[in-house]
Short mmCIF file of C-alpha atoms in Angstrom, two decimals:
data_model
loop_
_atom_site.label_atom_id
_atom_site.label_comp_id
_atom_site.label_asym_id
_atom_site.label_seq_id
_atom_site.Cartn_x
_atom_site.Cartn_y
_atom_site.Cartn_z
CA MET A 2 63.81 -61.03 5.91
CA ARG A 3 60.13 -61.14 6.91
CA ASN A 4 57.10 -62.64 5.20
CA ILE A 5 53.97 -60.44 5.31
CA LYS A 6 50.48 -61.77 4.61
CA LEU A 7 47.85 -59.29 3.44
CA THR A 8 44.07 -59.66 3.20
CA LEU A 9 42.65 -57.55 0.38
CA GLU A 10 39.20 -56.23 -0.41
CA TYR A 11 38.36 -54.67 -3.77
CA ASP A 12 35.45 -53.67 -5.93
CA GLY A 13 36.36 -55.36 -9.21
CA THR A 14 34.21 -53.07 -11.38
CA ASN A 15 37.06 -50.86 -12.53
CA PHE A 16 39.92 -53.38 -12.51
CA TYR A 17 41.11 -55.54 -15.40
CA GLY A 18 41.42 -58.45 -12.97
CA PHE A 19 44.15 -59.20 -10.47
CA GLN A 20 47.24 -60.09 -12.45
CA ILE A 21 49.55 -57.51 -13.98
CA GLN A 22 49.25 -57.55 -17.75
CA GLY A 23 50.54 -54.80 -19.99
CA ARG A 24 49.66 -51.30 -18.84
CA VAL A 25 46.01 -51.74 -17.82
CA ARG A 26 44.76 -51.10 -14.29
CA THR A 27 44.93 -54.35 -12.30
CA VAL A 28 44.81 -55.10 -8.57
CA GLN A 29 48.37 -56.42 -8.54
CA ARG A 30 49.64 -53.31 -10.28
CA GLU A 31 47.98 -51.00 -7.74
CA LEU A 32 49.23 -53.12 -4.85
CA GLU A 33 52.83 -53.32 -6.05
CA SER A 34 52.78 -49.62 -6.81
CA ALA A 35 51.64 -48.86 -3.24
CA LEU A 36 54.28 -51.26 -1.84
CA LYS A 37 56.96 -49.47 -3.85
CA LYS A 38 55.87 -46.11 -2.44
CA LEU A 39 55.87 -47.48 1.11
CA PHE A 40 59.16 -49.42 1.03
CA GLN A 41 61.01 -47.36 -1.59
CA THR A 42 61.93 -50.58 -3.37
CA ARG A 43 60.30 -52.93 -5.88
CA VAL A 44 58.27 -55.67 -4.10
CA LYS A 45 56.69 -58.62 -5.89
CA VAL A 46 53.60 -60.27 -4.42
CA ALA A 47 52.24 -63.81 -4.52
CA TYR A 48 48.45 -64.14 -4.37
CA ALA A 49 45.84 -66.81 -3.73
CA SER A 50 43.49 -66.43 -6.65
CA ARG A 51 43.85 -64.76 -10.03
CA THR A 52 40.43 -63.09 -10.09
CA ASP A 53 39.22 -62.10 -13.56
CA SER A 54 38.34 -58.68 -14.83
CA GLY A 55 35.23 -57.43 -12.98
CA VAL A 56 35.33 -60.03 -10.19
CA HIS A 57 35.19 -58.62 -6.63
CA ALA A 58 37.03 -59.79 -3.51
CA GLU A 59 36.17 -59.46 0.15
CA ALA A 60 39.19 -61.45 1.30
CA GLN A 61 41.80 -62.10 -1.37
CA VAL A 62 45.15 -63.06 0.15
CA ALA A 63 48.62 -61.95 -0.94
CA ASN A 64 52.09 -62.17 0.61
CA PHE A 65 55.54 -60.71 0.03
CA LEU A 66 59.04 -60.91 1.46
CA ILE A 67 60.60 -57.73 2.78
CA ASP A 68 63.70 -56.65 4.61
CA SER A 69 62.10 -54.04 6.84
CA LYS A 70 61.21 -53.51 10.48
CA ILE A 71 57.90 -51.69 9.89
CA PRO A 72 55.27 -53.47 12.04
CA PRO A 73 52.29 -55.04 10.17
CA VAL A 74 49.72 -52.52 11.42
CA LYS A 75 51.83 -49.67 10.02
CA ILE A 76 52.20 -51.55 6.73
CA LEU A 77 48.39 -51.78 6.56
CA LEU A 78 47.88 -48.09 7.31
CA GLY A 79 50.68 -47.07 4.96
CA LEU A 80 49.35 -49.14 2.06
CA ASN A 81 45.79 -47.88 2.58
CA HIS A 82 47.13 -44.36 2.45
CA TYR A 83 48.39 -45.03 -1.10
CA LEU A 84 45.62 -47.35 -2.36
CA PRO A 85 42.62 -45.97 -4.30
CA GLU A 86 39.10 -45.91 -2.86
CA ASP A 87 37.99 -49.16 -4.56
CA PHE A 88 40.81 -51.20 -3.00
CA SER A 89 41.87 -51.71 0.61
CA VAL A 90 44.07 -53.88 2.81
CA THR A 91 41.87 -55.18 5.64
CA GLN A 92 44.50 -57.24 7.50
CA ALA A 93 48.30 -57.46 7.62
CA GLU A 94 50.30 -59.97 9.67
CA GLU A 95 53.74 -61.49 9.78
CA VAL A 96 53.79 -65.20 8.88
CA THR A 97 56.47 -67.89 8.72
CA LEU A 98 58.80 -67.78 5.73
CA ASN A 99 57.31 -70.93 4.18
CA PHE A 100 53.84 -69.37 3.81
CA HIS A 101 52.85 -68.79 0.17
CA ALA A 102 49.46 -67.18 -0.62
CA GLN A 103 48.85 -69.49 -3.58
CA PHE A 104 50.58 -72.76 -2.75
CA SER A 105 49.64 -72.85 0.94
CA ALA A 106 45.94 -72.27 0.18
CA ARG A 107 43.76 -75.27 1.06
CA TRP A 108 40.21 -74.06 0.41
CA LYS A 109 38.72 -71.10 -1.44
CA THR A 110 35.17 -69.82 -1.14
CA TYR A 111 33.43 -67.86 -3.88
CA GLU A 112 29.96 -66.39 -3.84
CA TYR A 113 27.85 -65.72 -6.92
CA ARG A 114 24.70 -63.60 -6.60
CA VAL A 115 21.75 -63.97 -8.96
CA LEU A 116 18.79 -61.62 -8.71
CA SER A 117 15.66 -63.32 -9.99
CA ASP A 118 12.79 -61.02 -10.90
CA TRP A 119 10.95 -59.83 -13.97
CA ALA A 120 11.49 -56.12 -13.12
CA ARG A 121 14.95 -54.59 -13.32
CA HIS A 122 16.64 -53.77 -9.96
CA PRO A 123 19.17 -50.96 -10.43
CA THR A 124 20.38 -50.82 -6.82
CA HIS A 125 21.89 -54.30 -7.17
CA ARG A 126 23.34 -54.00 -10.67
CA PHE A 127 27.05 -53.91 -9.78
CA ARG A 128 27.13 -56.90 -7.42
CA SER A 129 24.69 -59.40 -8.93
CA PHE A 130 23.53 -60.82 -12.25
CA GLN A 131 19.84 -60.52 -12.97
CA VAL A 132 17.74 -63.33 -14.45
CA PHE A 133 14.32 -62.14 -15.62
CA LYS A 134 12.58 -65.44 -14.90
CA PRO A 135 11.52 -67.36 -11.82
CA LEU A 136 14.04 -70.03 -10.79
CA ASN A 137 13.28 -73.30 -9.05
CA LEU A 138 15.31 -73.00 -5.82
CA ARG A 139 14.81 -76.61 -4.73
CA ALA A 140 16.01 -77.97 -8.09
CA MET A 141 19.14 -75.79 -7.91
CA GLN A 142 19.83 -76.96 -4.36
CA ASP A 143 19.54 -80.58 -5.47
CA ALA A 144 21.88 -79.89 -8.40
CA ALA A 145 24.42 -78.20 -6.10
CA ARG A 146 24.40 -81.30 -3.88
CA LEU A 147 25.12 -83.44 -6.94
CA LEU A 148 28.16 -81.29 -7.76
CA LYS A 149 29.63 -81.62 -4.28
CA GLY A 150 32.51 -84.04 -3.80
CA THR A 151 35.51 -84.95 -5.93
CA HIS A 152 34.88 -84.92 -9.67
CA ASP A 153 36.57 -84.20 -12.96
CA PHE A 154 35.21 -80.71 -13.68
CA ARG A 155 36.70 -80.49 -17.18
CA ALA A 156 33.30 -79.66 -18.68
CA PHE A 157 33.13 -76.52 -16.53
CA GLN A 158 36.52 -75.15 -17.58
CA ALA A 159 36.68 -72.32 -20.10
CA SER A 160 39.19 -72.70 -22.91
CA GLY A 161 42.47 -70.84 -22.66
CA SER A 162 43.67 -72.53 -19.50
CA GLU A 163 46.04 -75.42 -19.00
CA ARG A 164 46.02 -77.37 -15.77
CA LYS A 165 47.72 -80.65 -14.96
CA THR A 166 44.52 -82.10 -13.60
CA THR A 167 40.90 -81.03 -13.90
CA VAL A 168 39.85 -82.99 -10.81
CA ARG A 169 38.70 -80.78 -7.93
CA THR A 170 36.89 -81.28 -4.63
CA ILE A 171 33.89 -79.12 -3.75
CA ARG A 172 33.23 -79.46 -0.04
CA ARG A 173 30.42 -76.93 0.26
CA PHE A 174 27.89 -75.68 -2.31
CA LYS A 175 25.04 -73.82 -0.69
CA VAL A 176 22.18 -72.19 -2.59
CA SER A 177 20.08 -69.85 -0.46
CA LYS A 178 17.46 -67.23 -1.14
CA ASN A 179 17.01 -63.86 0.52
CA GLY A 180 14.04 -62.04 -1.01
CA LYS A 181 14.72 -61.94 -4.73
CA MET A 182 18.46 -62.54 -4.32
CA ILE A 183 19.76 -66.08 -4.76
CA VAL A 184 23.23 -66.63 -3.31
CA PHE A 185 25.45 -69.48 -4.51
CA ALA A 186 28.33 -70.12 -2.07
CA VAL A 187 30.87 -72.67 -3.23
CA GLU A 188 34.01 -73.83 -1.44
CA ALA A 189 36.60 -76.04 -3.14
CA ASN A 190 40.28 -76.92 -2.96
CA GLY A 191 40.71 -75.06 -6.24
CA PHE A 192 38.79 -73.87 -9.27
CA LEU A 193 39.43 -74.23 -13.00
CA TYR A 194 39.32 -71.19 -15.29
CA LYS A 195 35.86 -69.55 -15.01
CA MET A 196 34.59 -72.67 -13.23
CA VAL A 197 32.36 -70.91 -10.66
CA ARG A 198 30.61 -68.80 -13.28
CA SER A 199 30.13 -71.90 -15.42
CA LEU A 200 28.82 -73.99 -12.50
CA VAL A 201 26.34 -71.29 -11.45
CA GLY A 202 25.27 -70.78 -15.07
CA THR A 203 24.52 -74.50 -15.20
CA LEU A 204 22.56 -74.38 -11.93
CA VAL A 205 20.54 -71.46 -13.33
CA LYS A 206 19.79 -73.62 -16.39
CA VAL A 207 18.52 -76.29 -13.97
CA GLY A 208 16.51 -73.63 -12.10
CA GLU A 209 14.88 -72.53 -15.36
CA GLY A 210 13.86 -76.14 -16.07
CA ARG A 211 16.10 -76.37 -19.15
CA LEU A 212 18.42 -79.04 -17.70
CA SER A 213 17.47 -82.06 -15.59
CA LEU A 214 19.41 -83.55 -12.69
CA SER A 215 20.08 -86.70 -14.70
CA GLU A 216 21.50 -84.64 -17.56
CA LEU A 217 23.72 -82.85 -15.04
CA ALA A 218 24.92 -86.21 -13.68
CA LEU A 219 25.73 -87.22 -17.24
CA ILE A 220 27.76 -84.02 -17.82
CA LEU A 221 29.81 -84.79 -14.71
CA ARG A 222 30.36 -88.42 -15.70
CA LYS A 223 31.17 -87.84 -19.38
CA GLN A 224 32.72 -84.35 -19.07
CA ASN A 225 30.35 -83.20 -21.78
CA ARG A 226 30.64 -79.43 -22.25
CA ALA A 227 27.85 -79.20 -24.82
CA LEU A 228 24.99 -79.28 -22.31
CA ILE A 229 26.26 -76.92 -19.60
CA GLY A 230 24.75 -73.49 -18.97
CA GLU A 231 26.31 -70.23 -20.06
CA THR A 232 29.27 -68.75 -18.21
CA LEU A 233 27.70 -65.92 -16.19
CA PRO A 234 29.22 -62.42 -16.19
CA ALA A 235 32.00 -61.47 -13.76
CA HIS A 236 30.23 -58.75 -11.77
CA GLY A 237 28.07 -61.27 -9.84
CA LEU A 238 31.16 -63.04 -8.45
CA THR A 239 33.06 -62.33 -5.21
CA LEU A 240 36.05 -64.12 -3.67
CA LYS A 241 34.90 -64.49 -0.06
CA LYS A 242 37.57 -66.45 1.78
CA VAL A 243 40.83 -68.37 1.46
CA THR A 244 41.58 -71.02 4.09
CA TYR A 245 45.14 -72.10 4.94
CA MET B 6 -9.03 -40.56 -16.97
CA ARG B 7 -7.03 -43.20 -15.06
CA ASN B 8 -4.74 -42.91 -12.03
CA ILE B 9 -1.55 -45.01 -12.28
CA LYS B 10 0.60 -45.84 -9.24
CA LEU B 11 4.26 -46.67 -9.87
CA THR B 12 6.84 -48.23 -7.56
CA LEU B 13 10.33 -46.97 -8.35
CA GLU B 14 13.81 -48.26 -7.60
CA TYR B 15 16.91 -46.15 -8.18
CA ASP B 16 20.56 -45.95 -7.30
CA GLY B 17 20.83 -42.38 -6.05
CA THR B 18 24.58 -42.07 -6.66
CA ASN B 19 24.26 -40.16 -9.92
CA PHE B 20 21.02 -38.27 -9.28
CA TYR B 21 20.65 -34.79 -7.81
CA GLY B 22 17.76 -36.07 -5.72
CA PHE B 23 14.16 -36.72 -6.77
CA GLN B 24 12.62 -33.33 -7.42
CA ILE B 25 13.05 -31.45 -10.68
CA GLN B 26 15.23 -28.40 -10.15
CA GLY B 27 16.84 -26.45 -12.93
CA ARG B 28 18.55 -28.58 -15.55
CA VAL B 29 20.36 -31.14 -13.38
CA ARG B 30 19.69 -34.87 -13.57
CA THR B 31 16.93 -35.79 -11.09
CA VAL B 32 14.71 -38.84 -10.74
CA GLN B 33 11.55 -36.86 -11.49
CA ARG B 34 13.11 -35.42 -14.62
CA GLU B 35 14.07 -38.88 -15.95
CA LEU B 36 10.64 -40.25 -15.08
CA GLU B 37 8.66 -37.44 -16.69
CA SER B 38 10.90 -37.59 -19.72
CA ALA B 39 10.20 -41.35 -20.09
CA LEU B 40 6.45 -40.73 -19.58
CA LYS B 41 6.50 -38.10 -22.30
CA LYS B 42 8.16 -40.52 -24.71
CA LEU B 43 5.63 -43.23 -23.86
CA PHE B 44 2.43 -41.17 -23.94
CA GLN B 45 3.53 -38.47 -26.40
CA THR B 46 2.25 -35.84 -24.01
CA ARG B 47 3.53 -34.02 -20.93
CA VAL B 48 2.70 -35.95 -17.72
CA LYS B 49 3.29 -34.58 -14.22
CA VAL B 50 3.88 -36.99 -11.34
CA ALA B 51 3.16 -36.83 -7.61
CA TYR B 52 5.56 -38.73 -5.35
CA ALA B 53 5.74 -39.99 -1.79
CA SER B 54 9.10 -38.75 -0.62
CA ARG B 55 11.44 -36.05 -1.89
CA THR B 56 14.67 -38.03 -1.53
CA ASP B 57 17.81 -35.88 -1.40
CA SER B 58 20.77 -35.96 -3.73
CA GLY B 59 22.57 -39.31 -3.34
CA VAL B 60 19.77 -41.10 -1.44
CA HIS B 61 18.69 -44.46 -2.89
CA ALA B 62 15.21 -45.95 -3.17
CA GLU B 63 14.05 -49.55 -3.32
CA ALA B 64 10.36 -48.63 -3.32
CA GLN B 65 9.63 -44.96 -3.89
CA VAL B 66 6.01 -44.41 -4.96
CA ALA B 67 4.71 -42.02 -7.62
CA ASN B 68 1.38 -41.58 -9.39
CA PHE B 69 0.00 -39.72 -12.38
CA LEU B 70 -3.31 -39.18 -14.17
CA ILE B 71 -3.53 -40.18 -17.81
CA ASP B 72 -6.12 -40.45 -20.50
CA SER B 73 -4.89 -43.67 -22.10
CA LYS B 74 -5.93 -47.31 -22.43
CA ILE B 75 -2.42 -48.81 -22.17
CA PRO B 76 -2.57 -51.54 -19.48
CA PRO B 77 -0.30 -51.08 -16.42
CA VAL B 78 2.08 -53.94 -17.31
CA LYS B 79 2.74 -52.32 -20.70
CA ILE B 80 3.28 -48.95 -19.00
CA LEU B 81 5.91 -50.61 -16.81
CA LEU B 82 7.67 -52.27 -19.73
CA GLY B 83 7.45 -49.12 -21.85
CA LEU B 84 8.89 -46.88 -19.13
CA ASN B 85 11.71 -49.32 -18.38
CA HIS B 86 12.57 -49.30 -22.05
CA TYR B 87 13.20 -45.54 -21.83
CA LEU B 88 14.68 -45.35 -18.30
CA PRO B 89 18.46 -45.45 -17.73
CA GLU B 90 20.19 -48.40 -16.05
CA ASP B 91 20.26 -46.83 -12.58
CA PHE B 92 16.49 -46.34 -12.48
CA SER B 93 13.62 -48.78 -12.91
CA VAL B 94 9.87 -49.12 -12.44
CA THR B 95 9.29 -52.32 -10.44
CA GLN B 96 5.48 -52.17 -10.23
CA ALA B 97 2.65 -50.37 -12.04
CA GLU B 98 -1.03 -50.60 -11.16
CA GLU B 99 -4.26 -48.71 -11.68
CA VAL B 100 -5.62 -47.13 -8.47
CA THR B 101 -8.72 -45.11 -7.57
CA LEU B 102 -8.72 -41.46 -8.61
CA ASN B 103 -8.40 -40.20 -5.02
CA PHE B 104 -5.03 -41.93 -4.49
CA HIS B 105 -2.15 -39.45 -4.14
CA ALA B 106 1.41 -40.76 -3.65
CA GLN B 107 2.26 -38.07 -1.11
CA PHE B 108 -0.99 -37.24 0.68
CA SER B 109 -2.31 -40.81 0.93
CA ALA B 110 0.96 -42.11 2.43
CA ARG B 111 0.57 -43.29 6.03
CA TRP B 112 3.98 -44.73 6.92
CA LYS B 113 7.43 -44.52 5.36
CA THR B 114 10.38 -46.77 6.11
CA TYR B 115 13.96 -45.70 5.60
CA GLU B 116 17.11 -47.74 6.16
CA TYR B 117 20.51 -46.31 6.98
CA ARG B 118 23.57 -48.58 6.80
CA VAL B 119 26.69 -47.92 8.88
CA LEU B 120 29.78 -50.07 8.40
CA SER B 121 31.81 -50.15 11.60
CA ASP B 122 35.41 -51.28 11.22
CA TRP B 123 38.87 -49.82 11.45
CA ALA B 124 39.87 -51.05 7.97
CA ARG B 125 38.31 -49.49 4.87
CA HIS B 126 35.76 -51.69 3.00
CA PRO B 127 35.61 -50.65 -0.66
CA THR B 128 32.96 -53.16 -1.75
CA HIS B 129 30.36 -51.38 0.44
CA ARG B 130 31.35 -47.79 -0.24
CA PHE B 131 28.33 -46.76 -2.33
CA ARG B 132 25.59 -48.08 -0.06
CA SER B 133 26.86 -47.47 3.47
CA PHE B 134 28.71 -44.92 5.57
CA GLN B 135 31.81 -46.17 7.32
CA VAL B 136 32.68 -45.36 10.93
CA PHE B 137 36.26 -46.28 11.84
CA LYS B 138 35.47 -47.05 15.46
CA PRO B 139 33.67 -49.78 17.37
CA LEU B 140 30.06 -48.87 18.21
CA ASN B 141 28.08 -50.05 21.23
CA LEU B 142 25.13 -51.85 19.63
CA ARG B 143 23.15 -52.25 22.83
CA ALA B 144 23.40 -48.53 23.66
CA MET B 145 22.19 -47.61 20.16
CA GLN B 146 19.27 -50.05 20.47
CA ASP B 147 18.30 -48.47 23.78
CA ALA B 148 18.53 -45.01 22.24
CA ALA B 149 16.37 -46.06 19.28
CA ARG B 150 13.72 -47.31 21.72
CA LEU B 151 13.78 -43.92 23.42
CA LEU B 152 13.13 -42.17 20.10
CA LYS B 153 10.14 -44.34 19.28
CA GLY B 154 6.69 -42.85 19.77
CA THR B 155 5.26 -39.38 19.18
CA HIS B 156 7.68 -36.52 19.83
CA ASP B 157 8.57 -33.06 18.64
CA PHE B 158 11.60 -33.84 16.47
CA ARG B 159 12.51 -30.18 15.82
CA ALA B 160 16.08 -30.76 17.03
CA PHE B 161 16.58 -33.33 14.26
CA GLN B 162 15.46 -31.06 11.42
CA ALA B 163 18.04 -29.43 9.18
CA SER B 164 17.56 -25.75 8.45
CA GLY B 165 16.07 -24.73 5.15
CA SER B 166 12.72 -26.47 5.62
CA GLU B 167 9.41 -25.13 6.80
CA ARG B 168 6.79 -27.49 8.16
CA LYS B 169 3.57 -26.64 9.95
CA THR B 170 4.37 -29.07 12.75
CA THR B 171 7.58 -30.79 13.79
CA VAL B 172 5.75 -33.54 15.70
CA ARG B 173 6.12 -37.00 14.15
CA THR B 174 5.42 -40.57 15.23
CA ILE B 175 8.10 -43.22 14.89
CA ARG B 176 6.45 -46.62 15.18
CA ARG B 177 9.50 -48.78 14.47
CA PHE B 178 13.21 -48.10 14.98
CA LYS B 179 15.27 -51.25 14.73
CA VAL B 180 19.05 -51.39 15.03
CA SER B 181 20.55 -54.71 13.94
CA LYS B 182 24.01 -55.96 13.15
CA ASN B 183 25.10 -58.29 10.39
CA GLY B 184 28.86 -58.84 10.53
CA LYS B 185 30.38 -55.36 10.44
CA MET B 186 27.26 -53.76 8.97
CA ILE B 187 24.85 -52.02 11.31
CA VAL B 188 21.40 -51.44 9.84
CA PHE B 189 19.10 -48.74 11.21
CA ALA B 190 15.49 -49.27 10.02
CA VAL B 191 13.08 -46.50 10.95
CA GLU B 192 9.39 -46.24 10.14
CA ALA B 193 7.40 -43.07 10.80
CA ASN B 194 4.30 -41.24 9.62
CA GLY B 195 6.62 -38.64 8.12
CA PHE B 196 10.13 -37.24 8.40
CA LEU B 197 11.45 -33.72 8.71
CA TYR B 198 14.21 -32.46 6.41
CA LYS B 199 17.30 -34.73 6.81
CA MET B 200 15.73 -36.21 9.94
CA VAL B 201 16.78 -39.84 9.38
CA ARG B 202 20.42 -38.93 8.74
CA SER B 203 20.36 -36.69 11.80
CA LEU B 204 18.72 -39.38 14.00
CA VAL B 205 21.21 -42.03 12.92
CA GLY B 206 24.12 -39.61 13.37
CA THR B 207 22.89 -39.09 16.92
CA LEU B 208 22.60 -42.84 17.55
CA VAL B 209 26.17 -43.25 16.27
CA LYS B 210 27.23 -40.58 18.77
CA VAL B 211 25.56 -42.69 21.47
CA GLY B 212 27.28 -45.81 20.10
CA GLU B 213 30.65 -44.06 20.31
CA GLY B 214 29.97 -43.22 23.96
CA ARG B 215 29.92 -39.47 23.28
CA LEU B 216 26.23 -39.01 24.19
CA SER B 217 24.33 -40.62 27.06
CA LEU B 218 20.74 -41.81 27.05
CA SER B 219 19.78 -39.12 29.55
CA GLU B 220 21.30 -36.44 27.31
CA LEU B 221 19.29 -37.87 24.40
CA ALA B 222 16.11 -37.72 26.50
CA LEU B 223 16.92 -34.09 27.27
CA ILE B 224 17.37 -33.30 23.55
CA LEU B 225 13.92 -34.76 22.85
CA ARG B 226 12.30 -32.88 25.72
CA LYS B 227 13.95 -29.50 25.15
CA GLN B 228 14.40 -29.75 21.34
CA ASN B 229 18.02 -28.84 21.84
CA ARG B 230 19.91 -29.07 18.55
CA ALA B 231 23.34 -28.32 20.05
CA LEU B 232 23.95 -31.84 21.37
CA ILE B 233 22.80 -34.00 18.47
CA GLY B 234 25.20 -36.00 16.28
CA GLU B 235 26.27 -35.00 12.82
CA THR B 236 23.94 -35.41 9.85
CA LEU B 237 25.36 -38.48 8.08
CA PRO B 238 26.00 -38.48 4.33
CA ALA B 239 23.27 -39.37 1.85
CA HIS B 240 24.77 -42.50 0.28
CA GLY B 241 24.04 -44.67 3.36
CA LEU B 242 20.31 -43.96 3.12
CA THR B 243 17.63 -45.93 1.24
CA LEU B 244 13.87 -45.40 1.05
CA LYS B 245 12.60 -48.94 1.61
CA LYS B 246 8.80 -48.79 1.73
CA VAL B 247 5.76 -46.51 1.68
CA THR B 248 2.57 -47.83 3.29
CA TYR B 249 -0.90 -46.57 2.27
#
């Protein structure tokens, strides 16, 4: 028995998220369907992050156990032969049997892109969310610094999820600007349901001048969901990296 | 009578190029249709560059004459109200009557994006062309330097076009790498039909080691079309800037 680790890239636009659910098109469904064609047997995958409908990935990680001698590079080429054009395996390697894509993950990095301009920018519409107002970059950078560290992020969790603890550690939260594109890169040991989109929505509220740093500190301390910004749409979000 | 200059951004994926031809969906058709709705009269536009089917633009320029008192900012907002989501006016301003989007243009900048990796990258598939081989960046930079200046670019012109002269001046040709993405930025006083895609295809041939710098020099001197690289597909190309 071998354990194979895969790195996956997909354009989330036409997927109903990662996880198999019913008969809709999901990343997991396409992957397991390609694995079945390649190995002529049903293969179940574990995966690092259950990305939502519309969320993209540049380096999602999955793994599966298989009784086969096909070398990893041939697994990669074989899977890419069967996968559709909006989904690809970018790396395949054999790992030790105790590796698990979800439970072995230590850090995950997501990137959210916000385009700030008063005129619409159609060439960026599938990979960023547009805000039609100027945003105060410095204020958002200060707010991101405030969110770094270990906190109870309950206020930034969407309903419909149950986790044992809502405490997470953010070890990097960088807000940078490239022309009109503002990139929010956040790395944590885990994220609550829709937490990144909720965090960035709250930073945008700070950037618009509708939320002060002291109010943000209060949200963090009291876990007060009433004041946070809106949960931004999925298409601005990309899973960038999983660290083991 | 006023002369209005527009800056246009569009995702070329679903357009049959800029110019009106027959009944297919083109940028000019959408623009003139929006102008007609706004001004309740037929308006004909001039434009800087006749981008081909599939080519994108971040700053195409058009202009039109109109007998109307609507201020430019309201023209912009009005047009964007009527334009589809893959097309937008990003600037509108009144200019002197002798301004002509095509004939007043002095320099145009195009960008071609080549993704170089052996694994497929679906998140970039609409805005770059993928080459499944490593490319020698330094050799392509040297080749781009060779192409700079005033030359007869006849070898890099696709058939089906008739121009009085095939001499053009390239004043900037920068090849830079960002991760796996190689960006070719070229600025010239004009381009022949499919010239950018043909130039970049030739640089890629150099980067693959299939064409030497001395062969490239020979092509330029003898206008020999036989040796040049393939004309790369439209979706990697973006019109970035027109200078007046």
